Short mmCIF file of C-alpha atoms and ligand atoms in Angstrom, two decimals:
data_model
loop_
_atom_site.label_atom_id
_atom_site.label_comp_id
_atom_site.label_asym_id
_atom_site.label_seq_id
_atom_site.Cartn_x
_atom_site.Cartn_y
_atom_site.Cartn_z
CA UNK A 1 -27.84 3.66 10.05
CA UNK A 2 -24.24 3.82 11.13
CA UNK A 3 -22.48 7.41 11.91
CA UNK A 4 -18.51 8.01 12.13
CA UNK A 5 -17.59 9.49 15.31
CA UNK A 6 -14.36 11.55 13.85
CA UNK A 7 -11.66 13.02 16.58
CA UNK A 8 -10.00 15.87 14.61
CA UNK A 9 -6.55 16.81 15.04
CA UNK A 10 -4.37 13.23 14.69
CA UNK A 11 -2.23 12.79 11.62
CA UNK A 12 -2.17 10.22 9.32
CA UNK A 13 0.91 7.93 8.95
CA UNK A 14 1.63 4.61 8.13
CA UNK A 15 0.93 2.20 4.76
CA UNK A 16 -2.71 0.91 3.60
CA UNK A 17 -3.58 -1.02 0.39
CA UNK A 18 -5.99 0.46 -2.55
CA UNK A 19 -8.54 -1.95 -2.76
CA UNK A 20 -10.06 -2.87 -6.65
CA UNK A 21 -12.21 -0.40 -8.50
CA UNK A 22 -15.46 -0.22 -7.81
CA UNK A 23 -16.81 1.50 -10.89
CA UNK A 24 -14.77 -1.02 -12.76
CA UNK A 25 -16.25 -4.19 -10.83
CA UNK A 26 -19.43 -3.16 -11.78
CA UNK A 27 -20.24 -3.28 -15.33
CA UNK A 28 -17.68 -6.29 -15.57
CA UNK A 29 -20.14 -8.24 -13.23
CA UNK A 30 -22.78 -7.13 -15.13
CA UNK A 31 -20.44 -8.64 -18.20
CA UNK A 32 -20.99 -11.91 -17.17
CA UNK A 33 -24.45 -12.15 -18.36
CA UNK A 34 -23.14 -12.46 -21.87
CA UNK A 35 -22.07 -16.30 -21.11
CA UNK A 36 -23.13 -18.68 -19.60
CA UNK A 37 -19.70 -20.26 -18.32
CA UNK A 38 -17.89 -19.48 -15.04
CA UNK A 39 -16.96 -15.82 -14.77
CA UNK A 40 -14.07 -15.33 -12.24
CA UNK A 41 -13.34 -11.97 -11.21
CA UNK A 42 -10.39 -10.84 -8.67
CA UNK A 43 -10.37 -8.07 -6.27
CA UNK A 44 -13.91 -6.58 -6.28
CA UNK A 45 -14.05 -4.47 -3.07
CA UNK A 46 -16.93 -5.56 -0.91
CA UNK A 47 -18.97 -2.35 -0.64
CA UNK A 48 -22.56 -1.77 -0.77
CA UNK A 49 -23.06 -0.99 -4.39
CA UNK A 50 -20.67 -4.35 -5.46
CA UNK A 51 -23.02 -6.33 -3.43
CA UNK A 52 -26.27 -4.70 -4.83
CA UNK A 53 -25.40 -5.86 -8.29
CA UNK A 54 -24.73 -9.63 -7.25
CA UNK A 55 -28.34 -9.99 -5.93
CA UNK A 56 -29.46 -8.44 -9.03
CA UNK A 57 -27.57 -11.14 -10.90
CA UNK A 58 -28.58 -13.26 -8.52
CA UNK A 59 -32.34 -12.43 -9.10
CA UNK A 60 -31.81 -13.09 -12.47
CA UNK A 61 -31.10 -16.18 -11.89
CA UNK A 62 -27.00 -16.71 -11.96
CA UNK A 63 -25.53 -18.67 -9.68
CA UNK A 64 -22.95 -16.55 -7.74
CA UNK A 65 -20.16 -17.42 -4.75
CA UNK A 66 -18.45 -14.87 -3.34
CA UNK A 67 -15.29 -15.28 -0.97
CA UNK A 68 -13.67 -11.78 0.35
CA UNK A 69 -12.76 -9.92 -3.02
CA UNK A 70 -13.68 -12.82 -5.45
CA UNK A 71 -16.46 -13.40 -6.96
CA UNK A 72 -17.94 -16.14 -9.14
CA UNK A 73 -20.30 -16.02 -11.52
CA UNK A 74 -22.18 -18.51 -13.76
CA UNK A 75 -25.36 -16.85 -15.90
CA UNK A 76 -26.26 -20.86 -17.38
CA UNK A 77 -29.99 -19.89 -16.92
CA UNK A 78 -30.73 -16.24 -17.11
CA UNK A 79 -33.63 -13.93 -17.13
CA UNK A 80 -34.76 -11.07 -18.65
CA UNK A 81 -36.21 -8.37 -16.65
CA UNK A 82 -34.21 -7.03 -13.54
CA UNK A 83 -36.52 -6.51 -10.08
CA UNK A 84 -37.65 -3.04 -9.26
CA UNK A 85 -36.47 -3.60 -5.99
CA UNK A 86 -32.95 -3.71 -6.31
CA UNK A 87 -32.49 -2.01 -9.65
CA UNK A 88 -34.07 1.25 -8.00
CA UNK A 89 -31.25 1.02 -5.00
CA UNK A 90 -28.08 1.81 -7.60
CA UNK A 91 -27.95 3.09 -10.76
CA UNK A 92 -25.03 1.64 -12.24
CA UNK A 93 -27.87 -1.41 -12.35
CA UNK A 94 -28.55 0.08 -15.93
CA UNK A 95 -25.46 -2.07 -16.78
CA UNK A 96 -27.35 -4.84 -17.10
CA UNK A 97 -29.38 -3.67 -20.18
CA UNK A 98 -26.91 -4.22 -22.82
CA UNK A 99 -25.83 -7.58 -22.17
CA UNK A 100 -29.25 -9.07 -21.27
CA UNK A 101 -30.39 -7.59 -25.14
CA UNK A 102 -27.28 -9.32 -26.77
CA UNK A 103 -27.60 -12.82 -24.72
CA UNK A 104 -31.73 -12.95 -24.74
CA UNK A 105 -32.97 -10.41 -27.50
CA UNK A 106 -35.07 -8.99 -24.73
CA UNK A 107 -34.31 -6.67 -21.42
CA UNK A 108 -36.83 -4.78 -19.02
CA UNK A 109 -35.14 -2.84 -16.82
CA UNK A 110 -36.39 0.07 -14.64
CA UNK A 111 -35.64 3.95 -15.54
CA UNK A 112 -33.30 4.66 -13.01
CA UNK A 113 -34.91 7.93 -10.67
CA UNK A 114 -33.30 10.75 -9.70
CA UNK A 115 -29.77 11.53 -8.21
CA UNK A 116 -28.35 13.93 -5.50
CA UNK A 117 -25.26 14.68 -7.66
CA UNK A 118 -27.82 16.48 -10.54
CA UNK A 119 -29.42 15.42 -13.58
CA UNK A 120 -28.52 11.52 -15.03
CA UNK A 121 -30.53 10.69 -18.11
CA UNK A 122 -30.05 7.51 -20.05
CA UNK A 123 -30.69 8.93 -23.85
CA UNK A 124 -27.30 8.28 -25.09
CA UNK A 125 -27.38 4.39 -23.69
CA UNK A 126 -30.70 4.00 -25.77
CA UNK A 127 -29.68 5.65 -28.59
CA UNK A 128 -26.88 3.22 -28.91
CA UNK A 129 -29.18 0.51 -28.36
CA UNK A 130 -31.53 1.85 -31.18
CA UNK A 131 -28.64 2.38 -33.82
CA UNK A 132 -28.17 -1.54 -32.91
CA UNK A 133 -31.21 -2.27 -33.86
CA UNK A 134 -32.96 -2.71 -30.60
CA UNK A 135 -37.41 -1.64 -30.27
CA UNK A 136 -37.17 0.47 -27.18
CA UNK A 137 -40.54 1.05 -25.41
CA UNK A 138 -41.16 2.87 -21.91
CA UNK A 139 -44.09 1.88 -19.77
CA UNK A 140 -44.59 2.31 -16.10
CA UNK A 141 -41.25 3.50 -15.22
CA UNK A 142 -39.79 0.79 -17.20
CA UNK A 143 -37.54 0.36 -20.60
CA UNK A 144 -38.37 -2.74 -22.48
CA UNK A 145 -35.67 -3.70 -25.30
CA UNK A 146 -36.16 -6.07 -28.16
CA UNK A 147 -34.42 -7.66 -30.46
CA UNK A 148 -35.90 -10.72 -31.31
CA UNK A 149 -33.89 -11.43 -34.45
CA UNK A 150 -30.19 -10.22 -32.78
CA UNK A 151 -28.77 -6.79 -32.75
CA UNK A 152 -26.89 -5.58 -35.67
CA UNK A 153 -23.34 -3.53 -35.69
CA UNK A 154 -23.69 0.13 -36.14
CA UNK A 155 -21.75 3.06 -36.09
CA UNK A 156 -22.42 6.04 -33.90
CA UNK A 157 -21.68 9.09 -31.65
CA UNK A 158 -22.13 8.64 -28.03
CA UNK A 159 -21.45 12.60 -27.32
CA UNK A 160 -23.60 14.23 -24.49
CA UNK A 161 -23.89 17.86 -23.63
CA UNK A 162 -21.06 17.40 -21.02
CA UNK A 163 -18.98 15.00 -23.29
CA UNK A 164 -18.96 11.05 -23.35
CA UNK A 165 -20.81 8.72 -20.73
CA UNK A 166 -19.39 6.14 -19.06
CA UNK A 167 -21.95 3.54 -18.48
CA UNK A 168 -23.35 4.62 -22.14
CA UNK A 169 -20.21 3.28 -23.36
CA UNK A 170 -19.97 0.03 -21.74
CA UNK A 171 -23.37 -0.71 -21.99
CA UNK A 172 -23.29 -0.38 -25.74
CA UNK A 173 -19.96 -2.05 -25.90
CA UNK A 174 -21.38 -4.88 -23.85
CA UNK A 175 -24.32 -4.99 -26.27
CA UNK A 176 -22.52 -4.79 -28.90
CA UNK A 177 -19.48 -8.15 -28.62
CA UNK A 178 -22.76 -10.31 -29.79
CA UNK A 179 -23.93 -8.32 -32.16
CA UNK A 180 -23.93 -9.27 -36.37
CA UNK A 181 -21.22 -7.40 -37.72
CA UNK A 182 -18.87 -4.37 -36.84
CA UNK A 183 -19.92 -1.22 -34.09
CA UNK A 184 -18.14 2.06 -34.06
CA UNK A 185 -18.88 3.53 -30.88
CA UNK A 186 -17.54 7.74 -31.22
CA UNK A 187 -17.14 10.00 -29.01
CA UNK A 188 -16.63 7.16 -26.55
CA UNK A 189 -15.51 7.21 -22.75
CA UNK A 190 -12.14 6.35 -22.24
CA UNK A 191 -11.65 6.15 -18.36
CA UNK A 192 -9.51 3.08 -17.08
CA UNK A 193 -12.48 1.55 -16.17
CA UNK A 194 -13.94 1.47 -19.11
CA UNK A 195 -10.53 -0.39 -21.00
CA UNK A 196 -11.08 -2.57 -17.83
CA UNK A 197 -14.07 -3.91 -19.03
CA UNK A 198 -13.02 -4.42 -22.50
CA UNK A 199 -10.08 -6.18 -21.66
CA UNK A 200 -12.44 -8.55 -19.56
CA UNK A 201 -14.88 -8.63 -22.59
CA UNK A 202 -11.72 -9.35 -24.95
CA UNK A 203 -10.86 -12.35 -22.04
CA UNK A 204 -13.86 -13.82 -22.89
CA UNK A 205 -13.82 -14.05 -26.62
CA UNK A 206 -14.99 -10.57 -28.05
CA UNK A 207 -13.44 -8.36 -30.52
CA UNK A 208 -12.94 -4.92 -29.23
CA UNK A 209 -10.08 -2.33 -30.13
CA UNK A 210 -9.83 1.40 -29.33
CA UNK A 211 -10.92 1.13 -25.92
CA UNK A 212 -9.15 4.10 -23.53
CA UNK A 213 -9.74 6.15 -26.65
CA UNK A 214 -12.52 7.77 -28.28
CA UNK A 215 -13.08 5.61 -30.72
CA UNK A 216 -14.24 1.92 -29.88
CA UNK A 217 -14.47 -0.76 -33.19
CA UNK A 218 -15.90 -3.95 -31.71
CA UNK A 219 -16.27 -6.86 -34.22
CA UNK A 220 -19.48 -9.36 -33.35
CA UNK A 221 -18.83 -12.58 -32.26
CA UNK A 222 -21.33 -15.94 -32.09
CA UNK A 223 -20.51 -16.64 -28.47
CA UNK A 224 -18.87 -15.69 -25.19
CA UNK A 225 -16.45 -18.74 -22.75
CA UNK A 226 -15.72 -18.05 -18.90
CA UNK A 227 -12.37 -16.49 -17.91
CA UNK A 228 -10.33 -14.77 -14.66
CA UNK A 229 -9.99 -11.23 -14.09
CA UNK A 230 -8.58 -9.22 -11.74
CA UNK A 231 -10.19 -6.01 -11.22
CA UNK A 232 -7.45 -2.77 -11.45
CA UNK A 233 -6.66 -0.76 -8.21
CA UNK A 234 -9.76 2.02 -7.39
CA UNK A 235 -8.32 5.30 -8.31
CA UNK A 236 -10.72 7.59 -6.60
CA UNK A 237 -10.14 5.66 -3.57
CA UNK A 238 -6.67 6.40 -4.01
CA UNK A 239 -7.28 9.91 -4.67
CA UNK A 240 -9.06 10.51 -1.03
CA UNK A 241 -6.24 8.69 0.64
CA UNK A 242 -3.81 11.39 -1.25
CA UNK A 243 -6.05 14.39 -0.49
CA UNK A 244 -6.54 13.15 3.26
CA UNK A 245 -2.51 12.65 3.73
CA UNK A 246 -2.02 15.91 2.18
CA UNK A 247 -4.55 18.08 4.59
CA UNK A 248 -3.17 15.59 7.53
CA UNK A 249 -0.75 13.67 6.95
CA UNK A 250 3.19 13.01 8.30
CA UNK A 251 4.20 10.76 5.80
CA UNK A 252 1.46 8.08 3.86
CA UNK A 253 2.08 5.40 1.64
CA UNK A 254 -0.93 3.56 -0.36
CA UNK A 255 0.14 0.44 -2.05
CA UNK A 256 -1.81 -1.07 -4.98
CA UNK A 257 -2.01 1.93 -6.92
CA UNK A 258 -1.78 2.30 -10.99
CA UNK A 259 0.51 5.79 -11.50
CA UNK A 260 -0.89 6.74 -14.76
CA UNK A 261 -4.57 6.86 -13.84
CA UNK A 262 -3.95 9.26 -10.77
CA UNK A 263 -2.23 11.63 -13.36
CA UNK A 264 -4.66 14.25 -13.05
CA UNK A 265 -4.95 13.74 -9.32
CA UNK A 266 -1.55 13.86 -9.11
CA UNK A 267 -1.29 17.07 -10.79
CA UNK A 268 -3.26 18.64 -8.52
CA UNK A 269 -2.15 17.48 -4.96
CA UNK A 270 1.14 18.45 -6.25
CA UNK A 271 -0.05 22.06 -7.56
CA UNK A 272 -1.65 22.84 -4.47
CA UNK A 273 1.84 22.98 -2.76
CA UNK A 274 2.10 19.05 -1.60
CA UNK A 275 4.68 16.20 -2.29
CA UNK A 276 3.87 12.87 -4.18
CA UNK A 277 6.26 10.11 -5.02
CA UNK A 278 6.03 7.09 -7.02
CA UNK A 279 7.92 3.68 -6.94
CA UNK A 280 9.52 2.57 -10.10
CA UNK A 281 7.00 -0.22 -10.72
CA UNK A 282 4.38 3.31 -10.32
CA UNK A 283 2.19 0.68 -8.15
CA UNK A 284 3.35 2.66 -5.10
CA UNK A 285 3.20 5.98 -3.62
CA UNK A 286 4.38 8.11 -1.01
CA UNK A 287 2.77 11.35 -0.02
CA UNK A 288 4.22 14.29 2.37
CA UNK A 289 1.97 16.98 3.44
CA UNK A 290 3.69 20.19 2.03
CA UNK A 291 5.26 23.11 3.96
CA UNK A 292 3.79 25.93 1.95
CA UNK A 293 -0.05 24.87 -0.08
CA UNK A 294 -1.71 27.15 -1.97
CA UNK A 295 -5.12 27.16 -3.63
CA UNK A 296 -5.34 25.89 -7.27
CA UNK A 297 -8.41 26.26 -9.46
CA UNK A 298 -9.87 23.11 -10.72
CA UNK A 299 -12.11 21.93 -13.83
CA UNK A 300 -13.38 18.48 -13.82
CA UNK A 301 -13.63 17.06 -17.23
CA UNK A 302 -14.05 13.46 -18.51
CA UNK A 303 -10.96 11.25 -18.26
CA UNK A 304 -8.01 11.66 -18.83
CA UNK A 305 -9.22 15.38 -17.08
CA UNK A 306 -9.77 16.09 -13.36
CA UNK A 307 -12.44 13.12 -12.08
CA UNK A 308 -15.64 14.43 -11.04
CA UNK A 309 -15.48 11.71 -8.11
CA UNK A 310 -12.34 13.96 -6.41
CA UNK A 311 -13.99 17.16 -6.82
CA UNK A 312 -15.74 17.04 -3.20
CA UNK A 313 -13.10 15.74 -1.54
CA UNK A 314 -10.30 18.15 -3.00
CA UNK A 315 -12.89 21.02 -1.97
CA UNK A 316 -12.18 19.71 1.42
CA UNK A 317 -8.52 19.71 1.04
CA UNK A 318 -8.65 23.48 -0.53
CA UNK A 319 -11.07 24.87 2.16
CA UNK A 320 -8.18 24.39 4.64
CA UNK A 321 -5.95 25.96 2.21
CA UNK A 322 -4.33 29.53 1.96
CA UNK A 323 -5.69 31.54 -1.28
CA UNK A 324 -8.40 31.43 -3.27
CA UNK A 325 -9.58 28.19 -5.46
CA UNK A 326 -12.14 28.08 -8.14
CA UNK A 327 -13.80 25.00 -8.30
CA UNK A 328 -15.86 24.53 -11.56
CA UNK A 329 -17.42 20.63 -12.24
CA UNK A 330 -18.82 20.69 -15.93
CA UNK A 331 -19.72 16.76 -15.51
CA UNK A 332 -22.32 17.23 -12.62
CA UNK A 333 -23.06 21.00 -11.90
CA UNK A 334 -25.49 20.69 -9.28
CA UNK A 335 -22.75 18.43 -7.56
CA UNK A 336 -21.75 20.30 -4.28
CA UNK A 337 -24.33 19.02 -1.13
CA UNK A 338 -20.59 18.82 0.41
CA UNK A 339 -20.59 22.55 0.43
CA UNK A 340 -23.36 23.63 3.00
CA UNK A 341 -22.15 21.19 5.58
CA UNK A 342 -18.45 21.74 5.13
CA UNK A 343 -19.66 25.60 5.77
CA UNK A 344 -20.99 24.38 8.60
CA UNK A 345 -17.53 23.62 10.10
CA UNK A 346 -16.62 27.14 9.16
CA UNK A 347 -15.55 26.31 5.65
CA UNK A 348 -16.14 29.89 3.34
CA UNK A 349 -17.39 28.69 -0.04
CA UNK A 350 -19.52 30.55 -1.98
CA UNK A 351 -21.45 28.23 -4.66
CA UNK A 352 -22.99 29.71 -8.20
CA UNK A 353 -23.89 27.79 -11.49
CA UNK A 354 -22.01 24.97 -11.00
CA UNK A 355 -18.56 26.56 -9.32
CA UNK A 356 -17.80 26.41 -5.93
CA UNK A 357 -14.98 29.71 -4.95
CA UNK A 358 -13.16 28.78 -2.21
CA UNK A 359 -11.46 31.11 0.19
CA UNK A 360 -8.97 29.01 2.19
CA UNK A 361 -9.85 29.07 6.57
CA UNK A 362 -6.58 28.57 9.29
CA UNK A 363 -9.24 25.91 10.66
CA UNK A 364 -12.79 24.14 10.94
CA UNK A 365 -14.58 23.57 13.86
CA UNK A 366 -16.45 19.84 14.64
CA UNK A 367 -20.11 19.80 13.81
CA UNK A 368 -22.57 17.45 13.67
CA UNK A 369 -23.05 16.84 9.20
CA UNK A 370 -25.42 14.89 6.96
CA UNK A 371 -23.64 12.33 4.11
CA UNK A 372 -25.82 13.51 0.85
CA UNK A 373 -23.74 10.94 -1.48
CA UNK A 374 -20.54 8.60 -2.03
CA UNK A 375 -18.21 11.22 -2.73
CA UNK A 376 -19.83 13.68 -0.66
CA UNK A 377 -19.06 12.10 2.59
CA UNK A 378 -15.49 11.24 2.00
CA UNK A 379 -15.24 15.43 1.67
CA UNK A 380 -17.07 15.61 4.75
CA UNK A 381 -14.48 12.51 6.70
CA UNK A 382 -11.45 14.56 5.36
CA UNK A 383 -12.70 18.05 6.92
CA UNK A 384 -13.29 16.10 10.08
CA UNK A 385 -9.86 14.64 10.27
CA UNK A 386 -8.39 18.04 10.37
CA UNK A 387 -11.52 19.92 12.25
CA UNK A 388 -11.34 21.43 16.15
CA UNK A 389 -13.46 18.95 18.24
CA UNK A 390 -15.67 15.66 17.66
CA UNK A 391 -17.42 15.43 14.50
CA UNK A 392 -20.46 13.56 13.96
CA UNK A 393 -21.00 12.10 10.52
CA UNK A 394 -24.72 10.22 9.78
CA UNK A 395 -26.29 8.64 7.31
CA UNK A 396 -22.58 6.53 6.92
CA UNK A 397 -24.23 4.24 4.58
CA UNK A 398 -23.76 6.56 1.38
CA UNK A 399 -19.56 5.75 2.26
CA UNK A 400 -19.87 2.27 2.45
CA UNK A 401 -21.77 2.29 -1.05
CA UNK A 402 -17.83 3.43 -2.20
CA UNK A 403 -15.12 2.85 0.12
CA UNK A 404 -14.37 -1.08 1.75
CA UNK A 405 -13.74 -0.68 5.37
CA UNK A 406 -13.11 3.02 4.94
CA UNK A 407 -12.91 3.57 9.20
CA UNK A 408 -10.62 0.64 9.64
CA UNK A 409 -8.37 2.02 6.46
CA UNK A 410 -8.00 5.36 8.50
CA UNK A 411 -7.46 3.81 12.09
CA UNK A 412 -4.72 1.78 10.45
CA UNK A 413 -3.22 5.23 9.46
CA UNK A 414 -3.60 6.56 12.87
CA UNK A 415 -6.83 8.34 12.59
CA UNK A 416 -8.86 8.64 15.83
CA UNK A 417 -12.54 7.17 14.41
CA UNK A 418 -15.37 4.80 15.47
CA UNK A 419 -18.07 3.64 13.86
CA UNK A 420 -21.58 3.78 16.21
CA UNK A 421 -24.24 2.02 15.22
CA UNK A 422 -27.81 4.40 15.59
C1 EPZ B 501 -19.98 7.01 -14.05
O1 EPZ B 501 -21.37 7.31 -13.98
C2 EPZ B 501 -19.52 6.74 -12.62
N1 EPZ B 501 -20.29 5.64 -12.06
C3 EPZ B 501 -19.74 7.99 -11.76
O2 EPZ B 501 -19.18 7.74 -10.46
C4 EPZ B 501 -18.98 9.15 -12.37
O3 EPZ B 501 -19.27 10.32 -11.65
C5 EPZ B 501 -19.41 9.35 -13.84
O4 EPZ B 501 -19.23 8.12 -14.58
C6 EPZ B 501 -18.59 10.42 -14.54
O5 EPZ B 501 -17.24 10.13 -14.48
C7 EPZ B 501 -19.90 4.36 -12.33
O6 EPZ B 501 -18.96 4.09 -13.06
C8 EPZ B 501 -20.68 3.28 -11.67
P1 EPZ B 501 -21.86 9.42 -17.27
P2 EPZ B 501 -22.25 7.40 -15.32
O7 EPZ B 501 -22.90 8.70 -18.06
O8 EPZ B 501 -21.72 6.50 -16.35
C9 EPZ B 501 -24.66 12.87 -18.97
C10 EPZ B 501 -19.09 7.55 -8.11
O9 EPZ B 501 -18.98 8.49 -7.30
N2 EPZ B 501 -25.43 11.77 -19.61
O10 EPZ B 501 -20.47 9.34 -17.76
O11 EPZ B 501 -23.66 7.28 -14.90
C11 EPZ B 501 -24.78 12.85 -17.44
O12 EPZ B 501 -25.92 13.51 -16.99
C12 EPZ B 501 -20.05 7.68 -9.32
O13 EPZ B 501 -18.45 6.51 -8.02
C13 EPZ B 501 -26.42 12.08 -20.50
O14 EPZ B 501 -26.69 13.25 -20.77
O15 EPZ B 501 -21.95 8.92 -15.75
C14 EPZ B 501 -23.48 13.54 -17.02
O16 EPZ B 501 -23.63 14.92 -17.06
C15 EPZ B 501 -20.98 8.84 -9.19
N3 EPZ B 501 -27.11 11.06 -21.09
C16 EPZ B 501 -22.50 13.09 -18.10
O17 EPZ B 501 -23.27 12.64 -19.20
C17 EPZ B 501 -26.82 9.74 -20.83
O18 EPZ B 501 -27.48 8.83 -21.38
C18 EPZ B 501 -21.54 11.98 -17.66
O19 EPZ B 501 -22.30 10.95 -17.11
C19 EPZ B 501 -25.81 9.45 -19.91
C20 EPZ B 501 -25.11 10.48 -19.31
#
């Protein structure tokens, strides 16, 4: 039950490196269920969440080293149903469902409950699972998938009210690399993380092209060999490092960064008044507070649109910022807990049907504030940075679900933060 103890008013200067994606390092350890050689995977950020998912695999029987960001994996002996216990701690756990189906014909896992950042079903995943050919039963808060005789290429549309779904998508393509036959998954998500994991999946012997766009042809294979991977850099990471240099900072450079997928972010650093610069190789970038920032409104959409994951922490950023900024997130409506405590600090945002409008304050003032989620509490470390006073942060463990060493990133930077154990 850790808190960060935040001392406002330093600026931020100096280099740090992005560490690998977590949302990428995810369903690619999942991945490794689908074979039963060694799976070696490069750069997965040791955070909560990445280490939740290796005692699941580890529960289900694969034998798994880890030493700092690499992790090996080797599913020779697997089971089928994934504990309670740990599944109910993350959802991204879900993950596990289409490659247990493809490599045993059989997967129980647990209906994930509910979520802080709104409503998450898991239709579309099962209705990829079903076009597949997979008998889907729910009992006692679990799914039970069967497909005794091997899943079966389909095609099908993976659109949900509010557009593709990320884990839908890999779990389906997961299912799908062992399946008889050809899958077209439509409508498909096509964030960098989800080309991440098909590249991995390809690295191992499947048959997958069209993934990073909407349409995903994957062409069934018998079996699945070990491989390497590195994991690519985490761009929402990145993203808080940009909004927090741009609301504090004198000059910040984050190395380890991939240009193209902070496009959007990008976009709207720079919109809002600020400066960002990129090294040739686009691995590198420089950002410089601006002179004169203005509010921007913001719409986040699936990628290559504004992420959902930067929306809190770009409210931050705009709460400290002259004008007016209408914030609308059509992925997760409900998705502003960040709101009532930044408001708390003297932050004036008026929230309404999934739209936050933001009038830009000269300053906050420290207050003790609750985490609610991941993304939630990086909003909540950025207004803190810049806020009058000591802020107290609790309930630190939703940040370290998200962000690898997040205190000792800023302190490196110049930030004035502890971490206090409760
Ligand atoms: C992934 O979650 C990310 N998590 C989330 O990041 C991210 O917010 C989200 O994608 C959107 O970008 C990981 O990658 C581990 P979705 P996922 O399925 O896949 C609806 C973070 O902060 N939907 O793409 O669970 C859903 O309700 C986390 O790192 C259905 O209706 O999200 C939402 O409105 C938080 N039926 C929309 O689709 C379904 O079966 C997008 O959700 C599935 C989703």
């Amino acid at each position: 039950m850790d808190k960060l103890v935040v001392h406002g008013g330093s600026t931020l200067k100096g280099a740090i490196n992005i560490s690998g994606s977590k949302n990428a390092s995810l369903p690619i350890l999942a991945a490794a269920i689908l074979t039963g050689e060694d799976c070696i995977i490069r750069r997965v950020p040791d955070v909560s969440d990445t280490n939740y998912m290796i005692q699941i695999l580890s529960a289900l029987g694969a034998d798994v080293e880890r030493s700092s960001g690499t992790v090996r994996i080797t599913c020779a002996d697997i089971m089928d149903e994934a504990p309670y216990e740990l599944v109910r701690r993350m959802r991204a756990s879900i993950c596990v469902m289409g490659p247990l189906l493809a490599r045993k014909g059989r997967a129980v896992v647990s209906l994930p409950g509910g979520c802080v950042i709104g409503d998450r079903p898991v239709d579309l995943h099962l209705k990829g699972m079903k076009a597949l050919g997979a008998k889907i039963e729910m009992e006692g808060g679990n799914i039970t998938l069967t497909a005794p005789n091997g899943l079966k290429g389909a095609e099908m549309d993976l659109r949900g009210e509010s557009g593709p779904t990320v884990l839908g998508t890999d779990n389906v393509m997961m299912a799908a690399t062992l399946a008889e036959g050809t899958t077209i998954i439509n409508s498909a998500a096509a964030e960098p993380e989800v080309l991440d994991l098909a590249n991995f999946l390809n690295s191992l012997g499947a048959k997958i092209t069209g993934a990073g766009t909407r349409r995903i042809v994957i062409e069934g294979v018998k079996e699945l060999h070990g491989v390497e991977h590195t994991v690519i850099p985490d761009r929402i990471e990145a993203g808080t490092f940009m909004a927090a240099a741009a609301l504090v900072g004198e000059g910040v450079t984050l190395n380890r960064v991939n240009q193209e997928h902070l496009t959007a972010i990008t976009q709207a650093i720079v919109k809002s008044g600020h400066i960002v610069k990129f090294n040739e190789a686009g691995d590198s970038c420089f950002i410089q507070r601006g002179e004169n920032p203005i509010g921007v409104d913001l719409n986040t959409s699936p990628y290559p649109g504004y992420p959902t994951d930067m929306q809190a922490q770009m409210t931050a950023l705009l709460a400290l910022t002259p004008g007016i900024s209408v914030i609308k997130d059509s992925i997760f409506p409900q998705r502003f807990m960040h709101c009532a405590e930044l408001k708390r600090m003297g932050a004036d945002i008026k929230t309404d049907h999934g739209m936050a409008i933001v009038r830009g304050v000269k300053e906050l003032s420290a207050a003790p504030v609750m985490a609610s989620d991941l993304r939630a509490s990086a909003a909540l470390v950025l207004a803190a940075l810049k806020a009058k006073g000591t802020t107290e942060i609790s309930r630190l463990y939703h940040i370290d679900r998200g962000y690898e060493h997040i205190d000792e990133k800023l302190l490196m930077l110049g930030a004035n933060v502890e971490r206090v154990r409760v």
